[in-house]
Amino acid sequence: MAKLTDEFVPTRLGRLHVLRRGSGPATILWHSLFIDSRSWLPVIDALGELASERTVVAIDGPSHGMSDPATRDFTFDECAQAAADVLDGIGIGEPVDWVGNAWGGHIGILLAATQPHRIRTLTTIGTPVPGLTMRFRVTKGWPLVALYRLAGPTQFVCSRLSDALMGQDASEEVIDAFRQADRRGMYHAMRSMMLKRPSLQDRLPHIGAPTLMLAAHDDDEGWPPREAEAACATMHNARADAVLGGGRVAPLLVDARMVAQTLVDFWAAPRH
C-alpha cells in the first residue's frame, strides 16, 4: 500500500496541511471541527484495500492539525474557497468525490452548491444541516468557548467534546488533536465554525451532485438518521443511510470498513 505524503498548500486562510496517497480518481476528506485528519486514518486504510486505484487527499482545516492557525474569525464560505484553493494547488481539476465529517460535510455542501463543477459526488457523515439554536448557543456553546478561552483544553472541556463527537466510542488519540491545537487558532475556529454555524437547508435544493448523507445510528441528539432522511427529501438526487456509532465522529472509528465499503458502492452506482 502506498505511503501517505505530506504537503502544505497556500490558501486564502493560510497554508493548509494535506495528506495524499495513491493515484486515479480523487477523493477529498475534510474532518470534523476540533480534531484533524488523523480521524480519517482507519477509513483511508480501508479505502486502500477496497479502492486502491484512487487518489485520497485528507485536508487539515484552518487551525487544525498541522495547518496554519487562524488569527481572526473566518466564515464557512471562506473555508469552501480555501478547499477550492487546495484542489487547484495540488493540481486536481476534475470533479472529485467529496467526503466530509461534520464540519467537512458543511464545507462540501457549500462547495457543491456554489462550485458544482468541482464535485462529482458528495458524502456527508454526521453533518447537521440546521443552524445552531439560540438555546444551544446560550446553554452549551458560549460557555464552552468562554471556558476554553480562559483555561484551554481542560479535562472538562475535552470530556464534553468527546461525548458530543464520539459518544461511548471515545478515542484519546483523536481528542489529542484538540489538546495539541494552537490555542488562539482553535478559539477563532470554535467561535467561527461552532457559534456562528448557519443553516444550510436552503443550499440543499441547489445541489445537483449525487449525495449520500450518513448518520450515526445512536446519535439521537446531534444528527439522527431520521433528520438526514428529511434533509435528503429536499434534494434532487440524495439518499440517507445509518452507520454505527453514538456521535458525529464515531462511525470513522467503529465502522471504518463499512463506511469505506459504502463509499465505494456509492461511487460505483449509476449517476441519475
Coordinates of C-alpha atoms in Angstrom, one line a residue:
M1 CA 0.0 0.0 0.0
A2 CA 1.4 3.4 -0.9
K3 CA 2.6 5.7 1.9
L4 CA 0.8 8.9 2.8
T5 CA 2.7 12.0 1.8
D6 CA 2.6 15.4 3.5
E7 CA 2.4 18.8 1.7
F8 CA 1.3 22.3 2.5
V9 CA -0.9 24.3 0.2
P10 CA -1.3 28.1 0.3
T11 CA -4.9 29.3 0.6
R12 CA -6.8 32.4 1.5
L13 CA -6.9 31.1 5.0
G14 CA -3.2 30.3 5.3
R15 CA -1.3 27.2 4.5
L16 CA -3.4 24.0 4.8
H17 CA -1.7 20.7 5.5
V18 CA -2.6 17.9 3.2
L19 CA -2.1 14.1 3.4
R20 CA -2.2 12.3 0.0
R21 CA -2.0 8.7 -1.2
G22 CA -2.4 6.9 -4.5
S23 CA -3.4 7.9 -8.0
G24 CA -6.6 7.9 -10.0
P25 CA -10.0 9.5 -9.4
A26 CA -9.8 11.9 -6.4
T27 CA -11.5 11.5 -3.0
I28 CA -11.2 14.6 -0.8
L29 CA -11.6 14.1 3.0
W30 CA -12.3 17.0 5.4
H31 CA -12.6 16.2 9.1
S32 CA -14.8 17.4 12.0
L33 CA -14.3 20.6 13.9
F34 CA -11.9 20.2 16.9
I35 CA -9.9 17.2 15.5
D36 CA -7.8 16.7 12.5
S37 CA -7.0 14.3 9.6
R38 CA -5.9 11.6 12.0
S39 CA -9.6 10.8 12.4
W40 CA -9.7 9.6 8.8
L41 CA -6.8 7.1 9.1
P42 CA -9.0 3.9 9.6
V43 CA -11.1 4.9 6.6
I44 CA -8.0 5.7 4.5
D45 CA -6.6 2.3 5.3
A46 CA -9.8 0.6 4.4
L47 CA -10.1 2.5 1.1
G48 CA -6.5 1.4 0.3
E49 CA -7.8 -2.2 0.3
L50 CA -11.1 -1.6 -1.3
A51 CA -10.3 1.1 -3.9
S52 CA -6.5 1.1 -4.5
E53 CA -6.8 2.8 -7.9
R54 CA -7.8 6.1 -6.3
T55 CA -6.2 9.3 -5.0
V56 CA -7.1 10.0 -1.4
V57 CA -6.5 13.5 -0.1
A58 CA -7.1 14.5 3.6
I59 CA -7.1 18.2 4.4
D60 CA -6.5 19.7 7.8
G61 CA -8.8 22.7 8.2
P62 CA -7.6 26.1 9.4
S63 CA -6.4 26.0 13.0
H64 CA -6.4 22.2 13.0
G65 CA -3.7 19.6 12.7
M66 CA -0.6 21.0 11.0
S67 CA -2.4 23.7 9.1
D68 CA -1.7 27.4 9.9
P69 CA -3.7 28.7 12.9
A70 CA -6.2 31.4 12.2
T71 CA -5.5 34.9 13.5
R72 CA -9.1 36.1 13.1
D73 CA -12.6 34.7 12.8
F74 CA -13.5 33.3 9.4
T75 CA -16.6 32.1 7.6
F76 CA -17.9 28.8 6.1
D77 CA -17.8 30.4 2.6
E78 CA -14.1 31.2 3.1
C79 CA -13.5 27.6 4.1
A80 CA -15.2 26.4 0.9
Q81 CA -13.0 28.8 -1.1
A82 CA -9.9 27.6 0.7
A83 CA -10.9 24.0 -0.2
A84 CA -11.0 25.1 -3.8
D85 CA -7.6 26.7 -3.4
V86 CA -6.3 23.3 -2.2
L87 CA -7.7 21.5 -5.2
D88 CA -6.1 24.0 -7.6
G89 CA -2.9 24.0 -5.6
I90 CA -2.4 20.2 -5.9
G91 CA -3.4 20.1 -9.5
I92 CA -6.8 18.4 -9.3
G93 CA -9.0 20.0 -12.0
E94 CA -11.5 17.2 -12.5
P95 CA -14.7 16.8 -10.3
V96 CA -13.9 15.0 -7.0
D97 CA -15.7 12.7 -4.6
W98 CA -16.0 14.9 -1.5
V99 CA -16.4 13.2 1.8
G100 CA -16.9 15.4 4.8
N101 CA -17.3 14.6 8.5
A102 CA -19.5 17.1 10.4
W103 CA -17.7 20.4 9.6
G104 CA -16.2 18.8 6.5
G105 CA -19.7 18.0 5.4
H106 CA -20.8 21.6 5.8
I107 CA -17.8 22.6 3.6
G108 CA -18.8 20.0 1.0
I109 CA -22.4 21.2 0.9
L110 CA -21.3 24.8 0.2
L111 CA -18.8 23.7 -2.4
A112 CA -21.3 21.5 -4.2
A113 CA -23.9 24.4 -4.1
T114 CA -21.6 27.2 -5.2
Q115 CA -18.9 25.4 -7.4
P116 CA -20.8 22.4 -8.8
H117 CA -18.1 21.8 -11.4
R118 CA -15.8 20.6 -8.7
I119 CA -18.0 17.9 -7.1
R120 CA -18.7 14.6 -8.8
T121 CA -20.4 13.1 -5.6
L122 CA -21.0 14.5 -2.1
T123 CA -20.9 12.4 1.0
T124 CA -21.6 13.9 4.5
I125 CA -21.0 11.9 7.7
G126 CA -22.6 13.2 10.9
T127 CA -23.3 16.6 9.4
P128 CA -26.3 18.5 10.9
V129 CA -27.8 20.8 8.3
P130 CA -29.8 23.2 10.5
G131 CA -28.0 26.1 12.2
L132 CA -27.4 26.1 15.9
T133 CA -30.4 27.1 18.1
M134 CA -30.1 30.0 20.4
R135 CA -30.8 27.6 23.3
F136 CA -27.7 25.6 22.4
R137 CA -25.6 28.7 22.0
V138 CA -26.6 30.0 25.4
T139 CA -26.5 26.8 27.4
K140 CA -23.6 24.9 25.8
G141 CA -21.8 26.8 23.0
W142 CA -20.9 30.1 24.5
P143 CA -20.0 28.7 28.0
L144 CA -17.7 26.1 26.4
V145 CA -15.9 28.6 24.2
A146 CA -15.5 31.0 27.1
L147 CA -14.1 28.3 29.3
Y148 CA -11.7 27.2 26.5
R149 CA -10.5 30.8 26.1
L150 CA -9.9 31.1 29.8
A151 CA -8.4 27.7 30.7
G152 CA -7.6 25.9 27.4
P153 CA -8.3 22.2 26.7
T154 CA -9.0 21.2 30.3
Q155 CA -10.3 17.7 31.1
F156 CA -13.8 19.1 31.5
V157 CA -13.8 20.7 28.0
C158 CA -12.2 17.6 26.4
S159 CA -14.8 15.4 28.0
R160 CA -17.7 17.4 26.8
L161 CA -16.3 17.4 23.2
S162 CA -15.5 13.7 23.3
D163 CA -19.1 12.9 24.4
A164 CA -20.6 15.0 21.5
L165 CA -18.2 13.8 18.8
M166 CA -17.8 10.1 19.8
G167 CA -20.4 9.2 22.4
Q168 CA -19.3 6.0 24.1
D169 CA -16.7 5.4 21.4
A170 CA -14.2 7.8 22.8
S171 CA -10.6 7.8 21.5
E172 CA -7.8 9.6 23.3
E173 CA -5.8 9.7 20.1
V174 CA -8.5 11.6 18.3
I175 CA -9.2 14.1 21.1
D176 CA -5.4 14.6 21.4
A177 CA -5.7 16.7 18.2
F178 CA -7.8 19.2 20.1
R179 CA -5.4 19.2 23.1
Q180 CA -2.4 19.9 20.8
A181 CA -4.1 22.6 18.7
D182 CA -2.8 26.2 18.7
R183 CA -5.0 27.8 21.4
R184 CA -5.6 31.1 19.7
G185 CA -6.3 29.5 16.4
M186 CA -8.7 27.0 17.9
Y187 CA -10.5 29.7 19.7
H188 CA -11.2 31.5 16.4
A189 CA -12.3 28.2 14.9
M190 CA -14.7 27.5 17.7
R191 CA -16.2 31.0 17.5
S192 CA -16.5 30.9 13.7
M193 CA -17.5 27.3 12.9
M194 CA -19.5 26.4 16.0
L195 CA -21.1 29.5 17.4
K196 CA -21.7 31.1 14.0
R197 CA -22.7 27.9 12.1
P198 CA -25.6 28.9 9.7
S199 CA -28.4 26.8 8.5
L200 CA -27.6 25.1 5.2
Q201 CA -31.1 23.9 4.4
D202 CA -31.6 26.5 1.7
R203 CA -28.5 25.2 -0.1
L204 CA -29.6 21.6 -0.4
P205 CA -32.1 22.1 -3.3
H206 CA -29.3 23.7 -5.4
I207 CA -27.0 20.7 -5.2
G208 CA -27.1 18.6 -8.4
A209 CA -24.3 16.1 -7.5
P210 CA -25.4 12.7 -6.2
T211 CA -25.4 13.0 -2.4
L212 CA -25.2 10.4 0.4
M213 CA -25.8 11.5 4.0
L214 CA -24.6 9.1 6.6
A215 CA -25.7 9.5 10.2
A216 CA -24.6 7.7 13.3
H217 CA -27.3 5.2 14.4
D218 CA -27.2 6.2 18.0
D219 CA -26.5 10.0 17.6
D220 CA -30.1 10.9 18.7
E221 CA -29.2 14.4 19.9
G222 CA -26.8 15.6 17.2
W223 CA -27.9 14.3 13.8
P224 CA -30.1 11.2 13.8
P225 CA -30.8 9.2 10.6
R226 CA -34.4 10.4 10.5
E227 CA -33.2 14.0 10.2
A228 CA -30.7 13.1 7.4
E229 CA -33.6 11.4 5.6
A230 CA -35.7 14.5 5.9
A231 CA -32.9 16.6 4.5
C232 CA -32.4 14.3 1.6
A233 CA -36.1 14.6 0.7
T234 CA -35.5 18.2 -0.2
M235 CA -32.7 17.4 -2.7
H236 CA -32.7 16.3 -6.3
N237 CA -30.6 13.2 -6.1
A238 CA -29.8 12.2 -2.5
R239 CA -30.3 9.4 0.0
A240 CA -29.5 8.8 3.6
D241 CA -28.1 5.8 5.5
A242 CA -27.2 4.9 9.0
V243 CA -23.8 3.7 10.2
L244 CA -22.7 2.5 13.7
G245 CA -21.7 5.0 16.4
G246 CA -23.0 7.3 19.0
G247 CA -21.6 10.6 17.8
R248 CA -20.7 12.5 14.7
V249 CA -17.1 11.2 14.5
A250 CA -17.7 7.7 16.0
P251 CA -18.5 6.0 12.6
L252 CA -15.0 6.7 11.4
L253 CA -13.6 4.8 14.4
V254 CA -16.0 1.9 15.0
D255 CA -17.4 1.3 11.5
A256 CA -14.5 2.4 9.2
R257 CA -14.6 -0.6 6.9
M258 CA -18.3 -0.3 6.4
V259 CA -18.0 3.4 5.8
A260 CA -15.4 2.7 3.2
Q261 CA -17.4 0.0 1.5
T262 CA -20.5 2.2 1.5
L263 CA -18.4 4.9 -0.2
V264 CA -17.0 2.6 -2.8
D265 CA -20.5 1.2 -3.6
F266 CA -21.9 4.8 -3.8
W267 CA -19.2 5.9 -6.2
A268 CA -19.8 3.0 -8.5
A269 CA -23.6 3.4 -8.6
P270 CA -25.1 4.8 -11.8
R271 CA -25.4 8.5 -11.8
H272 CA -29.0 9.8 -12.2

